[in-house]
Amino acid sequence: MSSLKVLVVDDDELVVEYAQKLLHASGFNPITALDMDAAWPLFLQSRPEIVLLDIVMPGTDGLEGLRRMHSVLAEMGHKARFIMLTNKKSRETVAAAIAAGAHDYLAKPLRPTQLVEKIQRQVEILTGG
């Protein structure tokens, strides 16, 4: 499972560090960025299978980042699954994320079991398993 790359993009360093440690311990290859400007080249270069994106970030927010990433996936000949991270638990926020192309979402604070389960579920969908 260690070959599966998970890009984590969140402006909260503690969230990024926590997710990185948890993903590494769960056998994934985490790649991290604190904003969309840093995430974009990592996305293009590493071609992660799973992307965790914070919805609310300074500069380019997660929804715009999600739209951008979706727009180049076909060109890249690559498939990826997107899980949005949010402090906002409103239906409108979740609906906007799904409309922008998210496959799932996680409310903060992150809970270890839930994070790993959601990622594993997306991996199963990606791999047809």
Coordinates of N, CA and C in Angstrom, one line a residue:
M1 N 0.8 -1.2 0.0 CA 0.0 0.0 0.0 C 0.9 1.3 0.0
S2 N 2.1 1.1 0.3 CA 3.0 2.3 0.5 C 3.2 3.1 -0.8
S3 N 2.9 2.5 -2.0 CA 3.0 3.2 -3.2 C 1.8 4.2 -3.4
L4 N 0.8 4.0 -2.7 CA -0.4 4.9 -2.9 C -0.1 6.3 -2.2
K5 N -0.1 7.3 -3.1 CA 0.2 8.7 -2.6 C -1.1 9.4 -2.2
V6 N -1.0 10.1 -1.1 CA -2.1 10.9 -0.6 C -1.5 12.3 -0.4
L7 N -2.1 13.3 -1.2 CA -1.7 14.7 -1.1 C -2.6 15.3 -0.1
V8 N -2.0 15.9 1.0 CA -2.8 16.6 2.0 C -2.5 18.1 1.9
V9 N -3.6 18.9 1.7 CA -3.5 20.3 1.6 C -4.3 21.0 2.6
D10 N -3.7 21.7 3.5 CA -4.4 22.4 4.6 C -3.5 23.5 5.1
D11 N -4.1 24.6 5.4 CA -3.3 25.8 5.9 C -2.9 25.7 7.3
D12 N -3.5 24.7 8.0 CA -3.2 24.4 9.5 C -2.0 23.4 9.6
E13 N -0.9 23.9 10.0 CA 0.3 23.0 10.0 C 0.1 21.8 10.9
L14 N -0.7 22.0 12.0 CA -0.9 20.9 12.9 C -1.8 19.8 12.3
V15 N -2.7 20.2 11.5 CA -3.6 19.2 10.7 C -2.7 18.5 9.8
V16 N -1.8 19.2 9.0 CA -1.0 18.6 8.0 C 0.0 17.6 8.7
E17 N 0.6 18.0 9.8 CA 1.6 17.1 10.5 C 0.8 15.8 11.0
Y18 N -0.3 16.0 11.6 CA -1.1 14.9 12.2 C -1.5 13.9 11.1
A19 N -2.0 14.5 10.0 CA -2.4 13.6 8.9 C -1.2 12.9 8.3
Q20 N -0.1 13.6 8.1 CA 1.1 13.0 7.6 C 1.6 11.8 8.4
K21 N 1.6 12.0 9.7 CA 2.0 10.9 10.6 C 1.1 9.7 10.6
L22 N -0.2 10.0 10.6 CA -1.2 9.0 10.6 C -1.2 8.2 9.3
L23 N -1.1 8.9 8.2 CA -1.1 8.2 6.9 C 0.2 7.4 6.7
H24 N 1.3 7.9 7.1 CA 2.6 7.2 7.0 C 2.5 5.9 7.9
A25 N 1.9 6.0 9.1 CA 1.8 4.8 10.0 C 0.8 3.8 9.4
S26 N -0.1 4.3 8.5 CA -1.1 3.4 7.9 C -0.7 2.8 6.6
G27 N 0.6 3.1 6.2 CA 1.1 2.5 5.0 C 1.0 3.3 3.7
F28 N 0.5 4.6 3.9 CA 0.4 5.4 2.7 C 1.6 6.3 2.5
N29 N 1.8 6.9 1.4 CA 2.9 7.8 1.1 C 2.3 9.2 1.1
P30 N 2.4 9.9 2.2 CA 1.8 11.3 2.3 C 2.7 12.3 1.7
I31 N 2.1 13.2 1.0 CA 2.7 14.4 0.4 C 1.9 15.6 0.9
T32 N 2.6 16.6 1.4 CA 1.9 17.7 2.1 C 2.2 19.1 1.5
A33 N 1.2 20.0 1.7 CA 1.3 21.4 1.3 C 0.4 22.2 2.2
L34 N 0.8 23.4 2.4 CA 0.1 24.3 3.3 C -0.9 25.3 2.5
D35 N -0.8 25.3 1.2 CA -1.7 26.1 0.4 C -1.8 25.5 -1.0
M36 N -2.7 26.0 -1.8 CA -2.8 25.5 -3.2 C -1.7 25.9 -4.1
D37 N -1.0 27.0 -3.8 CA 0.2 27.4 -4.6 C 1.3 26.3 -4.5
A38 N 1.5 25.8 -3.3 CA 2.5 24.8 -3.1 C 1.9 23.4 -3.5
A39 N 0.6 23.2 -3.4 CA 0.0 21.9 -3.8 C 0.0 21.6 -5.3
W40 N -0.2 22.6 -6.1 CA -0.4 22.4 -7.5 C 0.8 21.7 -8.1
P41 N 2.1 22.2 -8.0 CA 3.2 21.4 -8.6 C 3.3 20.0 -8.0
L42 N 3.0 19.9 -6.7 CA 3.1 18.5 -6.2 C 2.1 17.6 -6.8
F43 N 0.9 18.1 -7.0 CA -0.2 17.3 -7.7 C 0.2 16.9 -9.1
L44 N 0.8 17.9 -9.8 CA 1.2 17.6 -11.2 C 2.3 16.6 -11.3
Q45 N 3.3 16.7 -10.4 CA 4.5 15.9 -10.4 C 4.2 14.5 -9.8
S46 N 3.6 14.4 -8.6 CA 3.5 13.2 -7.9 C 2.2 12.3 -8.4
R47 N 1.2 13.0 -8.9 CA 0.0 12.3 -9.4 C -0.6 11.4 -8.2
P48 N -1.0 12.0 -7.2 CA -1.5 11.2 -6.0 C -2.8 10.6 -6.4
E49 N -3.0 9.4 -5.8 CA -4.3 8.7 -6.0 C -5.4 9.3 -5.1
I50 N -5.1 9.8 -4.0 CA -6.0 10.4 -3.1 C -5.6 11.9 -2.7
V51 N -6.5 12.8 -2.7 CA -6.2 14.2 -2.3 C -7.2 14.6 -1.2
L52 N -6.6 15.0 -0.1 CA -7.3 15.6 1.0 C -7.1 17.1 0.9
L53 N -8.2 17.8 0.7 CA -8.2 19.3 0.5 C -9.0 20.0 1.6
D54 N -8.4 21.0 2.3 CA -9.1 21.8 3.1 C -10.0 22.8 2.3
I55 N -11.2 23.0 2.7 CA -12.1 23.8 1.9 C -11.7 25.3 2.0
V56 N -11.5 25.7 3.3 CA -11.3 27.2 3.5 C -9.8 27.4 3.8
M57 N -9.1 28.0 2.8 CA -7.7 28.4 2.9 C -7.5 29.8 2.3
P58 N -6.5 30.5 2.8 CA -6.2 31.8 2.2 C -5.8 31.6 0.8
G59 N -6.0 32.6 0.0 CA -5.6 32.5 -1.4 C -6.6 31.6 -2.2
T60 N -6.1 30.7 -2.9 CA -7.0 29.8 -3.6 C -7.6 28.8 -2.6
D61 N -8.9 28.7 -2.6 CA -9.5 27.8 -1.6 C -9.6 26.4 -2.2
G62 N -10.0 25.5 -1.3 CA -10.0 24.1 -1.7 C -11.0 23.7 -2.8
L63 N -12.1 24.4 -2.9 CA -13.1 24.2 -3.9 C -12.5 24.6 -5.3
E64 N -11.9 25.7 -5.4 CA -11.2 26.2 -6.6 C -10.1 25.2 -7.0
G65 N -9.3 24.8 -6.0 CA -8.2 23.9 -6.2 C -8.8 22.5 -6.7
L66 N -9.9 22.1 -6.2 CA -10.5 20.9 -6.6 C -10.9 21.0 -8.1
R67 N -11.5 22.1 -8.4 CA -12.0 22.3 -9.8 C -10.8 22.3 -10.8
R68 N -9.7 22.9 -10.3 CA -8.5 23.0 -11.2 C -7.9 21.6 -11.4
M69 N -7.8 20.8 -10.3 CA -7.2 19.5 -10.3 C -8.1 18.6 -11.2
H70 N -9.4 18.7 -11.1 CA -10.3 17.9 -12.0 C -10.1 18.2 -13.4
S71 N -9.8 19.5 -13.7 CA -9.7 19.9 -15.1 C -8.5 19.4 -15.8
V72 N -7.5 18.9 -15.1 CA -6.3 18.4 -15.8 C -6.2 16.9 -15.6
L73 N -7.0 16.2 -14.9 CA -6.9 14.8 -14.7 C -6.9 14.0 -16.0
A74 N -7.9 14.3 -16.8 CA -8.0 13.6 -18.1 C -6.7 13.8 -19.0
E75 N -6.2 15.1 -19.0 CA -5.0 15.4 -19.7 C -3.8 14.6 -19.2
M76 N -3.8 14.4 -17.9 CA -2.7 13.6 -17.3 C -2.9 12.1 -17.5
G77 N -4.0 11.7 -17.9 CA -4.3 10.2 -18.0 C -4.3 9.6 -16.6
H78 N -4.8 10.3 -15.6 CA -4.7 9.9 -14.3 C -6.1 10.0 -13.6
K79 N -6.3 9.1 -12.6 CA -7.5 9.1 -11.8 C -7.1 9.4 -10.4
A80 N -7.9 10.2 -9.7 CA -7.7 10.5 -8.3 C -9.0 10.7 -7.6
R81 N -9.1 10.5 -6.3 CA -10.2 10.6 -5.5 C -10.0 11.7 -4.5
F82 N -11.0 12.5 -4.3 CA -10.9 13.8 -3.5 C -11.8 13.7 -2.3
I83 N -11.1 14.0 -1.1 CA -11.9 14.1 0.1 C -11.6 15.5 0.7
M84 N -12.7 16.2 0.9 CA -12.6 17.6 1.4 C -12.5 17.6 2.9
L85 N -11.7 18.5 3.5 CA -11.6 18.7 4.9 C -12.3 20.0 5.3
T86 N -13.1 20.0 6.3 CA -13.8 21.2 6.6 C -14.1 21.4 8.1
N87 N -14.1 22.6 8.6 CA -14.6 22.9 9.9 C -16.1 23.2 9.8
K88 N -16.5 23.5 8.6 CA -18.0 23.8 8.4 C -18.7 22.5 8.0
K89 N -19.7 22.3 8.8 CA -20.5 21.1 8.7 C -21.9 21.3 8.0
S90 N -22.0 22.5 7.4 CA -23.3 22.8 6.8 C -23.6 22.0 5.6
R91 N -24.9 21.7 5.3 CA -25.2 21.0 4.1 C -24.8 21.8 2.8
E92 N -24.8 23.1 2.9 CA -24.4 23.9 1.7 C -22.9 23.7 1.4
T93 N -22.1 23.7 2.5 CA -20.7 23.5 2.2 C -20.4 22.1 1.6
V94 N -21.1 21.1 2.2 CA -20.9 19.7 1.6 C -21.4 19.6 0.2
A95 N -22.6 20.2 0.0 CA -23.1 20.2 -1.4 C -22.2 20.9 -2.4
A96 N -21.6 22.0 -2.0 CA -20.7 22.8 -2.9 C -19.5 21.9 -3.2
A97 N -19.0 21.2 -2.2 CA -17.8 20.3 -2.4 C -18.2 19.2 -3.4
I98 N -19.3 18.6 -3.2 CA -19.7 17.5 -4.1 C -19.9 18.0 -5.5
A99 N -20.6 19.1 -5.6 CA -20.8 19.8 -6.9 C -19.5 20.1 -7.6
A100 N -18.5 20.4 -6.8 CA -17.2 20.7 -7.4 C -16.4 19.5 -7.8
G101 N -16.8 18.3 -7.4 CA -16.2 17.1 -7.8 C -15.6 16.3 -6.6
A102 N -15.9 16.7 -5.4 CA -15.4 15.9 -4.3 C -16.1 14.5 -4.2
H103 N -15.4 13.5 -3.7 CA -16.0 12.2 -3.6 C -16.5 11.9 -2.1
D104 N -15.9 12.7 -1.2 CA -16.3 12.5 0.2 C -15.8 13.7 1.0
Y105 N -16.2 13.8 2.3 CA -15.7 14.9 3.1 C -15.4 14.4 4.5
L106 N -14.6 15.1 5.2 CA -14.3 14.8 6.6 C -14.4 16.1 7.4
A107 N -15.1 16.1 8.5 CA -15.2 17.2 9.4 C -14.0 17.2 10.3
K108 N -13.5 18.4 10.6 CA -12.4 18.5 11.6 C -13.0 18.7 12.9
P109 N -12.4 18.3 14.0 CA -11.1 17.7 14.0 C -11.0 16.3 13.5
L110 N -9.9 16.0 12.9 CA -9.7 14.7 12.2 C -9.7 13.6 13.3
R111 N -10.4 12.5 13.0 CA -10.3 11.3 13.9 C -9.6 10.2 13.2
P112 N -8.6 9.6 13.8 CA -7.7 8.7 13.1 C -8.5 7.6 12.3
T113 N -9.4 6.9 13.0 CA -10.0 5.8 12.4 C -10.9 6.2 11.2
Q114 N -11.6 7.3 11.4 CA -12.4 7.8 10.3 C -11.6 8.2 9.1
L115 N -10.5 8.9 9.3 CA -9.6 9.4 8.2 C -9.1 8.2 7.4
V116 N -8.6 7.2 8.1 CA -8.0 6.0 7.4 C -9.1 5.2 6.7
E117 N -10.3 5.1 7.3 CA -11.4 4.3 6.7 C -11.9 5.0 5.4
K118 N -12.0 6.4 5.5 CA -12.5 7.1 4.3 C -11.5 7.0 3.2
I119 N -10.2 7.1 3.5 CA -9.2 6.9 2.4 C -9.2 5.5 1.9
Q120 N -9.3 4.5 2.7 CA -9.3 3.1 2.2 C -10.5 2.9 1.3
R121 N -11.7 3.5 1.7 CA -12.9 3.4 0.9 C -12.6 3.9 -0.5
Q122 N -12.0 5.1 -0.6 CA -11.7 5.7 -1.9 C -10.7 4.9 -2.7
V123 N -9.7 4.3 -2.0 CA -8.8 3.4 -2.7 C -9.5 2.2 -3.3
E124 N -10.4 1.6 -2.5 CA -11.2 0.5 -3.0 C -12.0 0.9 -4.3
I125 N -12.6 2.1 -4.3 CA -13.3 2.5 -5.4 C -12.4 2.7 -6.6
L126 N -11.2 3.3 -6.4 CA -10.2 3.6 -7.4 C -9.7 2.3 -8.1
T127 N -9.5 1.3 -7.2 CA -8.9 0.0 -7.7 C -9.9 -1.0 -8.0
G128 N -11.2 -0.7 -7.8 CA -12.2 -1.7 -8.2 C -12.3 -2.8 -7.2
G129 N -11.7 -2.6 -6.0 CA -11.7 -3.7 -5.0 C -12.6 -3.4 -3.9

